[in-house]
Coordinates of C-alpha atoms in Angstrom, one line a residue:
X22 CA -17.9 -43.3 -36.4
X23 CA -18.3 -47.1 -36.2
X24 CA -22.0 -46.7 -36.1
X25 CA -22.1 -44.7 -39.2
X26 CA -19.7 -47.6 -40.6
X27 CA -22.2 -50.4 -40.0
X28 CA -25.2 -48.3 -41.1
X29 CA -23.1 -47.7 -44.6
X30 CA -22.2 -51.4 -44.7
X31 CA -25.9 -52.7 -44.2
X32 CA -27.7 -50.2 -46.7
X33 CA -24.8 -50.8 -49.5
X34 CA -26.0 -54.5 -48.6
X35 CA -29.2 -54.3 -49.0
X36 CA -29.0 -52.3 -52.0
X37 CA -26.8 -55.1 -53.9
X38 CA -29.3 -57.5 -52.8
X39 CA -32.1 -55.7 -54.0
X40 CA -30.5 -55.1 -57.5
X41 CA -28.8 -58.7 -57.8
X42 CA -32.6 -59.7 -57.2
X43 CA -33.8 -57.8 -60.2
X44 CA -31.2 -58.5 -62.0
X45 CA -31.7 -62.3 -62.2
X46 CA -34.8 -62.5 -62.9
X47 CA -35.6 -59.4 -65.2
X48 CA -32.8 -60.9 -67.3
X49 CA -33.6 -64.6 -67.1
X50 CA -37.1 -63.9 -68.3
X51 CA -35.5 -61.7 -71.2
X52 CA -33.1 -64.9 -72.3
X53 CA -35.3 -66.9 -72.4
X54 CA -38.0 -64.8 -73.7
X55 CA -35.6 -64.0 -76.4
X56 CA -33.2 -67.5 -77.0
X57 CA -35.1 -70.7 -78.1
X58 CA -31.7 -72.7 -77.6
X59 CA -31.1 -74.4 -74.5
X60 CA -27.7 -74.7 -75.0
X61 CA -26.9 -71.2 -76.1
X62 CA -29.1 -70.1 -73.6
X63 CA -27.1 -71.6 -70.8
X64 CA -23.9 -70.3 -72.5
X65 CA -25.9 -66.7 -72.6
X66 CA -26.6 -67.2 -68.9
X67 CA -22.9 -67.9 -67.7
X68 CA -21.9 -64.8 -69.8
X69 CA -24.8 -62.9 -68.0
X70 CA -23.6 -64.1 -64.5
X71 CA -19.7 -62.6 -65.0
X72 CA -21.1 -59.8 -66.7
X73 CA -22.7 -59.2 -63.3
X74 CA -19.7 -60.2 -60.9
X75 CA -17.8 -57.9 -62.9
X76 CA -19.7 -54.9 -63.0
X77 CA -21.3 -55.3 -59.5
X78 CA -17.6 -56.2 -58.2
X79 CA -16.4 -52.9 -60.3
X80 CA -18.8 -50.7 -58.5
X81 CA -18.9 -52.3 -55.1
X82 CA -14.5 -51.8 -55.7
X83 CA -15.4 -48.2 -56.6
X84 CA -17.8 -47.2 -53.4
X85 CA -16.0 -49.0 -50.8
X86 CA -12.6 -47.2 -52.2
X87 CA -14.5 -43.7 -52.4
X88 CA -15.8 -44.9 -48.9
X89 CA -12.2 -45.6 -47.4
X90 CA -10.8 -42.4 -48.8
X91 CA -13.4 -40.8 -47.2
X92 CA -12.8 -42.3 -43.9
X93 CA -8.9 -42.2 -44.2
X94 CA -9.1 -38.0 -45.1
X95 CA -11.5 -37.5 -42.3
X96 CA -9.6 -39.6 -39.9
X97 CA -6.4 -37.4 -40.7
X98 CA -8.7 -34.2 -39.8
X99 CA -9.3 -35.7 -37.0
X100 CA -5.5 -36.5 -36.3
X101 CA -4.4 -32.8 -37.5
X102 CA -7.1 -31.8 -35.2
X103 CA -6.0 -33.8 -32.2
X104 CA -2.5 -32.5 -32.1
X105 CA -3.6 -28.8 -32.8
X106 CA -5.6 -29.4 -29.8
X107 CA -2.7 -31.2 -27.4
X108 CA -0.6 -28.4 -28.5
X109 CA -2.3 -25.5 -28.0
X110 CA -3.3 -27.9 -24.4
X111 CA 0.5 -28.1 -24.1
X112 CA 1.1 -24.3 -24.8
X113 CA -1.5 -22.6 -22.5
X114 CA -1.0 -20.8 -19.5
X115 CA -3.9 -22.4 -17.9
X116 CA -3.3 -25.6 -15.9
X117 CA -5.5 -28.7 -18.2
X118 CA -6.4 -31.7 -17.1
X119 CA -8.6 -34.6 -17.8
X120 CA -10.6 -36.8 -15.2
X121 CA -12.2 -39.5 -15.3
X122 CA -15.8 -40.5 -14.0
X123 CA -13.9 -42.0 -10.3
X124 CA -11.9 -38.6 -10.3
X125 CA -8.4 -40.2 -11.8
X126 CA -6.0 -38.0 -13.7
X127 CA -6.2 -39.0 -17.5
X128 CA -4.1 -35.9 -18.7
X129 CA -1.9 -33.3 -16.9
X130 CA -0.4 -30.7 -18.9
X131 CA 3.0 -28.4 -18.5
X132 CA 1.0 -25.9 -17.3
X133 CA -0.4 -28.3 -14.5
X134 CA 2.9 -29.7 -13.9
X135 CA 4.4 -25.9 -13.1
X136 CA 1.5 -25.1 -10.8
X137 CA 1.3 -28.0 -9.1
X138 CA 4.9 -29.4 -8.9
X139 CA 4.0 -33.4 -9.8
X140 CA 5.1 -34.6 -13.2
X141 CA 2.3 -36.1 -15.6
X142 CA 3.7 -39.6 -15.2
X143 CA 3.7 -39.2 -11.5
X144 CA 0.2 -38.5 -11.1
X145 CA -1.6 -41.0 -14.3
X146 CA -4.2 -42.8 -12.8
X147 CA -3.9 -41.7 -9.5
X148 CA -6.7 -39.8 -7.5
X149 CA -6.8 -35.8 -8.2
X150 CA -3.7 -35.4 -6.3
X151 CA -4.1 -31.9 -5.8
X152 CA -7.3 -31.8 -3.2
X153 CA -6.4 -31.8 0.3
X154 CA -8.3 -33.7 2.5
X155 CA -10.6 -30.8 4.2
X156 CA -11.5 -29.8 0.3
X157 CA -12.0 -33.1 -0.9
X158 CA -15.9 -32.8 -0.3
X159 CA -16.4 -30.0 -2.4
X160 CA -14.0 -31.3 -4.9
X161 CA -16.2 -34.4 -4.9
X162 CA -19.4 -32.0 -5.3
X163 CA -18.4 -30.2 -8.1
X164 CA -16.9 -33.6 -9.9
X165 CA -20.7 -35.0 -9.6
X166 CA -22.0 -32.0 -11.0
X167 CA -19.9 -31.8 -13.8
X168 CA -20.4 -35.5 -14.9
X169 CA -24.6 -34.2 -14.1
X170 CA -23.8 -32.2 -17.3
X171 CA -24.2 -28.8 -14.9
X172 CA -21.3 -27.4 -16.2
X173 CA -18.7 -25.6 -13.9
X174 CA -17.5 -21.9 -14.8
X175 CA -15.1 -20.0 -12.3
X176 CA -15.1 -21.0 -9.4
X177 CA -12.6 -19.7 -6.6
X178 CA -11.6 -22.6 -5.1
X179 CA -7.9 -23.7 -2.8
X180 CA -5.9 -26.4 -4.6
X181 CA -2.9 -28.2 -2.8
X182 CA 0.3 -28.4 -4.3
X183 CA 3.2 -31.2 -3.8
X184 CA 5.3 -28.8 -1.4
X185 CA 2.5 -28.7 0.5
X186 CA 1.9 -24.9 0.4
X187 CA -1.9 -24.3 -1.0
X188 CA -3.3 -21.9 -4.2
X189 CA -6.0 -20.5 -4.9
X190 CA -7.4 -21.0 -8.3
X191 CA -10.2 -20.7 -10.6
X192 CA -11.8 -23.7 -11.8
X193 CA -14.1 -24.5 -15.1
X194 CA -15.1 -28.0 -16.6
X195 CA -16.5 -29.6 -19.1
X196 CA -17.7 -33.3 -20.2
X197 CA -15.9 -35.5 -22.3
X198 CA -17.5 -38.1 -24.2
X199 CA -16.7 -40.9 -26.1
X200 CA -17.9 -42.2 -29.8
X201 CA -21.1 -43.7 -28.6
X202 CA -22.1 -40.2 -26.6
X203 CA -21.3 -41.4 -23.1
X204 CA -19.9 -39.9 -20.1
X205 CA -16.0 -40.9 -20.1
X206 CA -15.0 -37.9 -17.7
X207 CA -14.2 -34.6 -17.4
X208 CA -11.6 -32.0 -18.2
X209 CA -11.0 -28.8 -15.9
X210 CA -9.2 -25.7 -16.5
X211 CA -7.3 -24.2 -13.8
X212 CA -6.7 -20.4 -13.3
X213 CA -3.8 -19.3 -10.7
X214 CA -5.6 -16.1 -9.3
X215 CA -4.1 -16.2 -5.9
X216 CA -2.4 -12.5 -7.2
X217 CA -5.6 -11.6 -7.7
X218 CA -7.2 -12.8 -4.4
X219 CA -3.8 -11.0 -2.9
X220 CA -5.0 -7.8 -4.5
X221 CA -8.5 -8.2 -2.9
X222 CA -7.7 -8.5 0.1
X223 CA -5.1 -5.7 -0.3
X224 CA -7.9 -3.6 -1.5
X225 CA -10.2 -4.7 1.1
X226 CA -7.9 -4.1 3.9
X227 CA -6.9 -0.5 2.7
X228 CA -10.4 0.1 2.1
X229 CA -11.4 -0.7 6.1
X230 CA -7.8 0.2 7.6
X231 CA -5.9 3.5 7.7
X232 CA -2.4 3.3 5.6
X233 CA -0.3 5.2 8.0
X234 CA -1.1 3.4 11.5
X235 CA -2.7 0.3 10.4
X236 CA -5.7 0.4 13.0
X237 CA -8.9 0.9 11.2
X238 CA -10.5 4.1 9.5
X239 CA -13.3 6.7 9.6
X240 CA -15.2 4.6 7.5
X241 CA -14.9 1.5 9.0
X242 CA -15.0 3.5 12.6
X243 CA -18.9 4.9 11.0
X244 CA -19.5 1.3 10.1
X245 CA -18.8 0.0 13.2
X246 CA -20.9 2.8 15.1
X247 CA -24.0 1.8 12.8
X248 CA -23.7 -1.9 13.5
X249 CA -23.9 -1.4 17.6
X250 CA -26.2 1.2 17.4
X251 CA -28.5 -1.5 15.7
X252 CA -27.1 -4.1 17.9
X253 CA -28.7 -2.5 20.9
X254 CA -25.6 -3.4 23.5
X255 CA -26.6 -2.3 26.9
X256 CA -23.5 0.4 27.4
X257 CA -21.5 1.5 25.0
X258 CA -18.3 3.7 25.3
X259 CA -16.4 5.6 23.0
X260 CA -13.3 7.3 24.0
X261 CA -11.6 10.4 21.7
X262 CA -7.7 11.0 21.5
X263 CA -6.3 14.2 19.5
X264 CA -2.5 14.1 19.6
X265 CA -1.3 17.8 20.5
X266 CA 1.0 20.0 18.8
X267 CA 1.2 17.9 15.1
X268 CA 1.4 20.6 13.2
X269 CA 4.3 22.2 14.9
X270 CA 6.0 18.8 14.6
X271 CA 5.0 18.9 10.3
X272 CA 6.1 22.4 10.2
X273 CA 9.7 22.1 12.1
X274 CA 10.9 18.6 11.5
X275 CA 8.8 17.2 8.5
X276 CA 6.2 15.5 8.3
X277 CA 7.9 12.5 8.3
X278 CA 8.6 13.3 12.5
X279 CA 4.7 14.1 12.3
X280 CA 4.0 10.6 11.1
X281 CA 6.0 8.7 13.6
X282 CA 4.0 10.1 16.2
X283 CA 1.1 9.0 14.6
X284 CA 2.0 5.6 14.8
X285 CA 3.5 6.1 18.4
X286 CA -0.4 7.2 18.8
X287 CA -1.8 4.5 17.5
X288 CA 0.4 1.7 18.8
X289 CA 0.0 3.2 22.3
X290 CA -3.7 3.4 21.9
X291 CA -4.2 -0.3 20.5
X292 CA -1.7 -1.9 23.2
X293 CA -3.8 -0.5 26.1
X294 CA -7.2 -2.3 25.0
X295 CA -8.1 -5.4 23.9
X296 CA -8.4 -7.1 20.5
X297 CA -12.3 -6.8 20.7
X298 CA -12.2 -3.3 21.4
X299 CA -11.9 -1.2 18.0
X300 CA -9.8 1.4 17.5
X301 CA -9.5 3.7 14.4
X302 CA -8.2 6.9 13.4
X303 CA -10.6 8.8 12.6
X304 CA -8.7 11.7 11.7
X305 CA -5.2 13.4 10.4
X306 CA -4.8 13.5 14.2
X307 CA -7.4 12.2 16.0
X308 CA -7.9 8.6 17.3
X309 CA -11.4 6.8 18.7
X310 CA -11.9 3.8 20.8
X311 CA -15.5 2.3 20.7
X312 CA -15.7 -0.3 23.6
X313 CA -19.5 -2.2 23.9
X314 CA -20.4 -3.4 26.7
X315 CA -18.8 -1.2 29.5
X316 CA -19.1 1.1 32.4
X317 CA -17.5 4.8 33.3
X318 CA -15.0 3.5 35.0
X319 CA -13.5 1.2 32.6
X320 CA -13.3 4.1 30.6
X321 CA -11.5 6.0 32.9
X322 CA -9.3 3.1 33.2
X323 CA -8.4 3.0 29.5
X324 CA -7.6 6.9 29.8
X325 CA -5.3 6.1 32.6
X326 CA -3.1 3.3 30.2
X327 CA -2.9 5.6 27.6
X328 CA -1.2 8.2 29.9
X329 CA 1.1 6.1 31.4
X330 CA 2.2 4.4 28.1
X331 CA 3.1 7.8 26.5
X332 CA 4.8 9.1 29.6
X333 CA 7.0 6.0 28.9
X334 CA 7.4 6.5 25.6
X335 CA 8.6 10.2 26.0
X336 CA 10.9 8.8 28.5
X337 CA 12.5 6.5 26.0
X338 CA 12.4 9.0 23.2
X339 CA 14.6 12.1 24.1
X340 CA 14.1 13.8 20.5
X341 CA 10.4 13.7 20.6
X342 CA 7.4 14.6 22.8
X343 CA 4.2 12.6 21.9
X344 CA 1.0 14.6 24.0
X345 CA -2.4 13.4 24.1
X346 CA -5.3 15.0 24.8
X347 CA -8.5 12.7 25.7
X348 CA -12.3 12.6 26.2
X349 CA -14.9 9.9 26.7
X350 CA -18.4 9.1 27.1
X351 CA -20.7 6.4 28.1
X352 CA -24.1 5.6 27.2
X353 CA -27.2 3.1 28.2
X354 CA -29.1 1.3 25.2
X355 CA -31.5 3.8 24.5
X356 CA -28.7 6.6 24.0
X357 CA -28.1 7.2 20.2
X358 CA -24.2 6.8 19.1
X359 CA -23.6 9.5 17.3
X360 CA -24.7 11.8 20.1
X361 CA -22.6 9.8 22.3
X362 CA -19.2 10.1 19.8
X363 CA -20.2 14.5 20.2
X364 CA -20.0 14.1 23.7
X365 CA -16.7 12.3 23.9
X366 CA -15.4 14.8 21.5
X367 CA -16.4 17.8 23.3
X368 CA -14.9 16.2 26.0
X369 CA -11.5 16.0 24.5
X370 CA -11.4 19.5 23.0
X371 CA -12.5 20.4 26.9
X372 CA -9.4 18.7 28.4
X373 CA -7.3 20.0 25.1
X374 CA -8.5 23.6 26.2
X375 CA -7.1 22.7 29.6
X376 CA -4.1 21.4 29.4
X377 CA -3.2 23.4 26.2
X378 CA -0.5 25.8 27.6
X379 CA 1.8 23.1 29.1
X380 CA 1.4 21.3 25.7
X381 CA 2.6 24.1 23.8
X382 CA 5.7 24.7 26.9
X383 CA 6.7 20.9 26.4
X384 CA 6.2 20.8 22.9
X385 CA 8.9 24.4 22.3
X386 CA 11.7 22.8 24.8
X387 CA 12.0 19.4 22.6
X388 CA 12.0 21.0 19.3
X389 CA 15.3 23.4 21.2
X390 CA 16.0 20.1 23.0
X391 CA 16.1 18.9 19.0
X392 CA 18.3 21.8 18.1
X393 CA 20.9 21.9 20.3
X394 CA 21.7 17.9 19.9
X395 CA 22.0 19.2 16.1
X396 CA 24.0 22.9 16.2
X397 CA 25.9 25.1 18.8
X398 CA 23.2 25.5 21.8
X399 CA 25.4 24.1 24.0
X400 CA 28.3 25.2 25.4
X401 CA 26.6 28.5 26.6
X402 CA 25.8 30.0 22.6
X403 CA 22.1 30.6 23.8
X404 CA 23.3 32.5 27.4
X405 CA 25.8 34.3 26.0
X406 CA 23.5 35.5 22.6
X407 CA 20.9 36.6 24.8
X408 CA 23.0 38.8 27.5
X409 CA 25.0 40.6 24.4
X410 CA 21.4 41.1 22.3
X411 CA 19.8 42.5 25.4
X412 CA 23.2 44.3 26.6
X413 CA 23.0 46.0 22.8
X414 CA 19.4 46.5 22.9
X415 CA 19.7 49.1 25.8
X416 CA 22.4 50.7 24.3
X417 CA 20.3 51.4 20.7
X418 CA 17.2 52.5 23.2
X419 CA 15.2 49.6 23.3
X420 CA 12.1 49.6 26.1
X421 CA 12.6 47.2 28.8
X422 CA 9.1 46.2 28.5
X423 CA 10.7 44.6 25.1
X424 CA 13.6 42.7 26.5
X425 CA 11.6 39.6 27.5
X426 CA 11.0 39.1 24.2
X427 CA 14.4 39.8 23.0
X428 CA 16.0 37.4 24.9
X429 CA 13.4 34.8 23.9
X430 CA 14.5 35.0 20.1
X431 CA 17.4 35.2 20.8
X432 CA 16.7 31.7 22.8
X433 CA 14.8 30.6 19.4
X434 CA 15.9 32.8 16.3
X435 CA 17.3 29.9 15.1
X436 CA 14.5 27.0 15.8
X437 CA 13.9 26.5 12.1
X438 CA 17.4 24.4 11.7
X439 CA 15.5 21.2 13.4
X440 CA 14.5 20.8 10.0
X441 CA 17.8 21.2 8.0
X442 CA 19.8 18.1 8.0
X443 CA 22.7 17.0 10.8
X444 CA 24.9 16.1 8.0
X445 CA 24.4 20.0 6.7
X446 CA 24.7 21.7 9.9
X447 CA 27.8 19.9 11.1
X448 CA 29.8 20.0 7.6
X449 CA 33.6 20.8 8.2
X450 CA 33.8 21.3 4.6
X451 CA 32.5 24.3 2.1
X452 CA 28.6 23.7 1.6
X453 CA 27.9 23.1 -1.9
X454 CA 25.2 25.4 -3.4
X455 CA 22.2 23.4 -2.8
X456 CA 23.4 22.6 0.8
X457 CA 23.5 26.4 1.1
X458 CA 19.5 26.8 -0.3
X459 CA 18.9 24.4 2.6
X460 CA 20.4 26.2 5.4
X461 CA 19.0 29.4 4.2
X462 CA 15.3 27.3 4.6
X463 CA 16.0 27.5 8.4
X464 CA 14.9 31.5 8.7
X465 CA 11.3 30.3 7.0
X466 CA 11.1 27.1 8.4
X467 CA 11.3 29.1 12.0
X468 CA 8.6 31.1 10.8
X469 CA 6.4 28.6 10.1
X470 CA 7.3 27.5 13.8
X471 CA 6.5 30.0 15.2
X472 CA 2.9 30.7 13.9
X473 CA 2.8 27.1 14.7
X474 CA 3.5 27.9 18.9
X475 CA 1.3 30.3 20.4
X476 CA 4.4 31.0 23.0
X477 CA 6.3 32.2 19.5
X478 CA 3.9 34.0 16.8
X479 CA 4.8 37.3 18.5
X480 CA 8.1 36.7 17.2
X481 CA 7.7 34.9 14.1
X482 CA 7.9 38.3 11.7
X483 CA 11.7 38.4 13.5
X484 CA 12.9 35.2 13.3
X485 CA 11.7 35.2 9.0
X486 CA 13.9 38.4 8.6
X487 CA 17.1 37.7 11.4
X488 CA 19.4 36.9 8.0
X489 CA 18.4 40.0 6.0
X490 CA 21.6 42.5 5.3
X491 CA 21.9 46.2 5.6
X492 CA 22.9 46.4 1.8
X493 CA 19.4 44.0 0.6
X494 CA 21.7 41.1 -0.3
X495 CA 20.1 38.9 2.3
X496 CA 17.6 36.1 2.2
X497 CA 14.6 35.6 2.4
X498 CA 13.0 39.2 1.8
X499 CA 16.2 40.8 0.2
X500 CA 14.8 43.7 2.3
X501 CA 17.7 46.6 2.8
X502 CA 19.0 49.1 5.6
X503 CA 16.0 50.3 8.0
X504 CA 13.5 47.8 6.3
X505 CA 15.0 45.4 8.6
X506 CA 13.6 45.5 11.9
X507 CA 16.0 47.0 14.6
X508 CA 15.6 43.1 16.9
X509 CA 17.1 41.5 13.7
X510 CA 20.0 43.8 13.1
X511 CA 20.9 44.0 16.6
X512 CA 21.0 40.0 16.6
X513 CA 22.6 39.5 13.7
X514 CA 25.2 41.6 15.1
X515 CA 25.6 39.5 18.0
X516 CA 25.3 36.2 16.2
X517 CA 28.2 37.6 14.0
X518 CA 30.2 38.0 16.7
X519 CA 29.5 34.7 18.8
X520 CA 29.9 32.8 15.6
X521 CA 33.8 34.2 15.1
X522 CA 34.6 34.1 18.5
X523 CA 33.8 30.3 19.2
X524 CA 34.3 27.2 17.7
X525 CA 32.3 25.7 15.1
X526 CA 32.7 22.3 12.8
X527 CA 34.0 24.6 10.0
X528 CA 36.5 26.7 11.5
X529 CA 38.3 27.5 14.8
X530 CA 38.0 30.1 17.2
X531 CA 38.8 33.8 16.4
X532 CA 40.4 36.2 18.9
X533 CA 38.3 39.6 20.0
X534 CA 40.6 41.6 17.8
X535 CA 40.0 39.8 14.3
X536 CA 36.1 39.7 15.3
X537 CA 35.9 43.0 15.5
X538 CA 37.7 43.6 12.2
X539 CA 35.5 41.3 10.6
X540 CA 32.6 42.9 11.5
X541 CA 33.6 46.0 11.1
X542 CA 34.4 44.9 7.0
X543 CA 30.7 44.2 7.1
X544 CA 29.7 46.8 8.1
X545 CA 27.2 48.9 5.9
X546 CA 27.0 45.3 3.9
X547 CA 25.7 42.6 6.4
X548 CA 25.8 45.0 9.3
X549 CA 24.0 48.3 10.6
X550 CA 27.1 50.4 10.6
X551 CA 25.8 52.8 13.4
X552 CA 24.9 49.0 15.4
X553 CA 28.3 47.7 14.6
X554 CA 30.5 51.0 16.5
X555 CA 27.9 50.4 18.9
X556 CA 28.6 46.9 20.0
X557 CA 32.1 47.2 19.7
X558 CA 32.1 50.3 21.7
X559 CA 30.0 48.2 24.9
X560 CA 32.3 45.2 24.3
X561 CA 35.7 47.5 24.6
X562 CA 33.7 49.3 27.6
X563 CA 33.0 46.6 30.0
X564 CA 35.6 46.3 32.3
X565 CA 35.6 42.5 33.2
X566 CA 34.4 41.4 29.6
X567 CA 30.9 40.0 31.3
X568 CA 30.6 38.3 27.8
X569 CA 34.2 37.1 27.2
X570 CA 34.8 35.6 23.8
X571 CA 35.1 31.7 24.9
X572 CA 32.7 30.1 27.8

């Protein structure tokens, strides 16, 4: 602006010399050209001369005034300008400030002073407060290469603020200059994207880590696999866990039992190596260890942790059984991995094979272990419900060849309840009608069960229909009369009867007499009427009562 100023000034200058030149003598030579008199002429000439001062002086009034009116409305541009600017400054999100060439704060704005945590007046003039000393290198960097005129745009870099506690933030500059077009500093733009670095490395640690367990995933697992395959280790070893029985877990208690195994599994598994060693799940139940640089035995050795960790842990956990079944194999450098991670797994489905009877044994007796901390198990129910359903079942003509099996659903008829809840089971109040549609979920949920344990699928097609009536009014087949298979009517004859003649949270004990009335009311409703004589018949019969109403 003061350049254009002087340039204006010197060529309105020049231009009043030029025409006061021509003007004197152009009209000198016409005076006297035209006036003989010397006396008039001189008279002429003094007229001439304030004719001039006033007209040039008119003119020179009216530029210079045009000129300042100029400057004034463009300076007040300017001025409007200025304050849009230091408000909308004021107003944005983005942290502003201005710098100058040493790195001194000029400007701070409200924005800055939120981020940050230093007031404007606290940091004028003072060095960029908010570089910490192991970033002030690359602070000084990108400072020399804005004032190069290499503009900076985005960059992620970790800003300090006054607490002490760091941010990460995106940073963009640009040059300021003054009037005269040089370098007076720099102003930067600050972005707080440390939710969006969060975010990252959410993403990125989701997308190499399982969500359940927290140990690593398939893909990373593959990853991994590639990289020391490539890496050529001298040994590697993999080892292969599949936990046993998860799906009877799912099925009975929920799947929410199912996943606390899982994490059992995988803390087990990553406490017994070591922080080098990688361990991912690699499937809804199945775990791998990739060790490089190892031998057979260590191997074996890690096998041997893993055992002993969840024999401890089924110690401490009464309610649940957590069973492993393992395989590993070890290779020399020329061995390919992937053939290496088939061999380990054949090796686990091997031992799985092997050990799978006990499994499915250990597995059954927690889930009843499960039941009877949650209904009437104890106190003899499951004794006494299998001696009257086999006592009944040679009465109606049942082979003995079938009486195993009768006393074993009798045993389990009612394994599907380790899925209803305690607060359910144990009500001494009426249920309400939806706490009824869960208890009658046990019947289907003991299905499940038992298609789920090898030991039970025999009886699973009984255990689904024990709560069906004679009259079709039960659940969860509303199947009628002979429909109902002859094990379930005989049980839930027996149930009936064990049921009124015991105590339970919602009622007291019954003597014989009232039982017997009670099921006699039901029969040819709930009951098989010809069943119902039947049992009441052996009962009355046996001389010492050898299933006496309270045990």
């Amino acid at each position: 602006m003061a350049k254009r100023t002087s340039l204006f000034a010197l060529r309105l200058t020049l231009y009043y010399i030029l025409f006061a030149g021509i003007w004197i003598v152009f009209s000198d030579r016409l005076l006297s050209a035209a006036v003989a008199d010397v006396e008039l002429l001189t008279q002429l000439q003094t007229y001439k001369g304030w004719f001039f001062v006033v007209v040039t002086g008119t003119v020179l009034f009216l530029i210079i005034h045009l000129a300042f009116r100029s400057r004034i409305k463009t300076e007040h541009k300017l001025l409007e300008a200025n304050e849009k600017l230091s408000a909308l400054i004021e107003a944005s999100p983005l942290a502003i400030m201005t710098l100058d060439v040493a790195g001194r704060v000029m400007s701070w704005n409200s924005a800055a002073e939120t981020m940050f945590g230093w007031k404007e007046r606290e940091v004028l003039g003072c060095v960029n407060p908010i570089v910490s000393e192991e970033n002030y290198l690359e602070f000084r960097k990108l400072h020399h290469q804005a004032l190069s005129g290499k503009a900076v745009y985005g960059a992620e870099v970790t800003r300090l603020r006054k607490d002490g506690s760091t941010i990460d933030v995106s940073l963009s500059t640009a040059l300021i200059r003054n009037a005269q077009g040089d370098v007076r500093g720099v102003v930067a733009v600050l972005a707080d994207i440390s939710e969006q670095k969060r975010k990252e490395e959410q993403l990125k640690y989701l997308s190499l880590h399982d969500s359940l367990t927290g140990i690593y995933n398939r893909a990373y697992f593959e990853q991994e696999m590639h990289r020391l395959e490539t890496s050529r280790h001298p040994r590697i070893g993999i080892i292969v866990c599949d936990v046993d029985g998860l799906k009877l877990y799912n099925d009975s208690l929920g799947h929410h039992i199912g996943d606390i195994l899982l994490k059992a599994a995988a803390n087990i598994i990553r406490s017994c190596f070591r922080e080098s060693d990688m361990v991912a799940r690699i499937g809804g139940d199945e775990f791998a260890v990739l060790l490089p640089d190892t031998d057979k035995h260590a191997l074996e050795s890690g096998c041997r942790r893993i055992r002993e960790a969840i024999a401890k842990f089924n110690e401490e956990n009464g309610k649940l059984y957590l069973s492993m079944s393992m395989g590993y194999a070890v290779g020399e450098e020329q061995s390919k991995i992937t053939e290496l991670f088939k061999q380990a797994d054949d090796n686990m489905y091997r031992e799985k094979l092997q050990r799978n009877q006990n499994v499915r044994h250990a597995t059954v007796q927690i889930l009843m272990k499960a039941l009877s901390s949650t209904d009437f198990i104890t106190g003899g129910h499951t004794e006494r419900m299998e001696d009257m359903v086999v006592s009944l079942a040679e009465k109606a003509g049942i082979a003995r060849e079938k009486l195993p099996d009768l006393r074993l659903f009798a045993r389990f008829h009612d394994i599907g309840k380790v899925g209803i809840s305690e607060d359910v089971l144990l009500k001494d109040l009426p249920l309400t009608e939806g706490e009824m549609a869960e208890i009658r979920r046990h019947s289907e949920v003991g299905h499940r069960i038992a298609l789920s344990a090898p030991d039970l699928t025999h009886l699973s097609d009984w255990i689904l229909k024990h709560h069906e009536w004679w009259n079709g009014e039960g659940y969860p087949l509303g199947l009628k009369e002979t429909e109902i298979p002859l094990e379930c009517r005989i049980l839930a004859i027996a149930d009936a009867y064990d049921a009124l003649t015991n105590t339970r949270p919602y009622r007291d004990e019954s003597t014989q007499e009232y039982a017997f009335a009670e099921l006699r009311a039901g029969a040819g409703r709930q009951f098989d009427p010809h069943l119902v004589e039947m049992f009441i018949g052996m009962l009355e019969e046996t001389e010492s009562k050898n299933i006496p109403a309270k045990m």
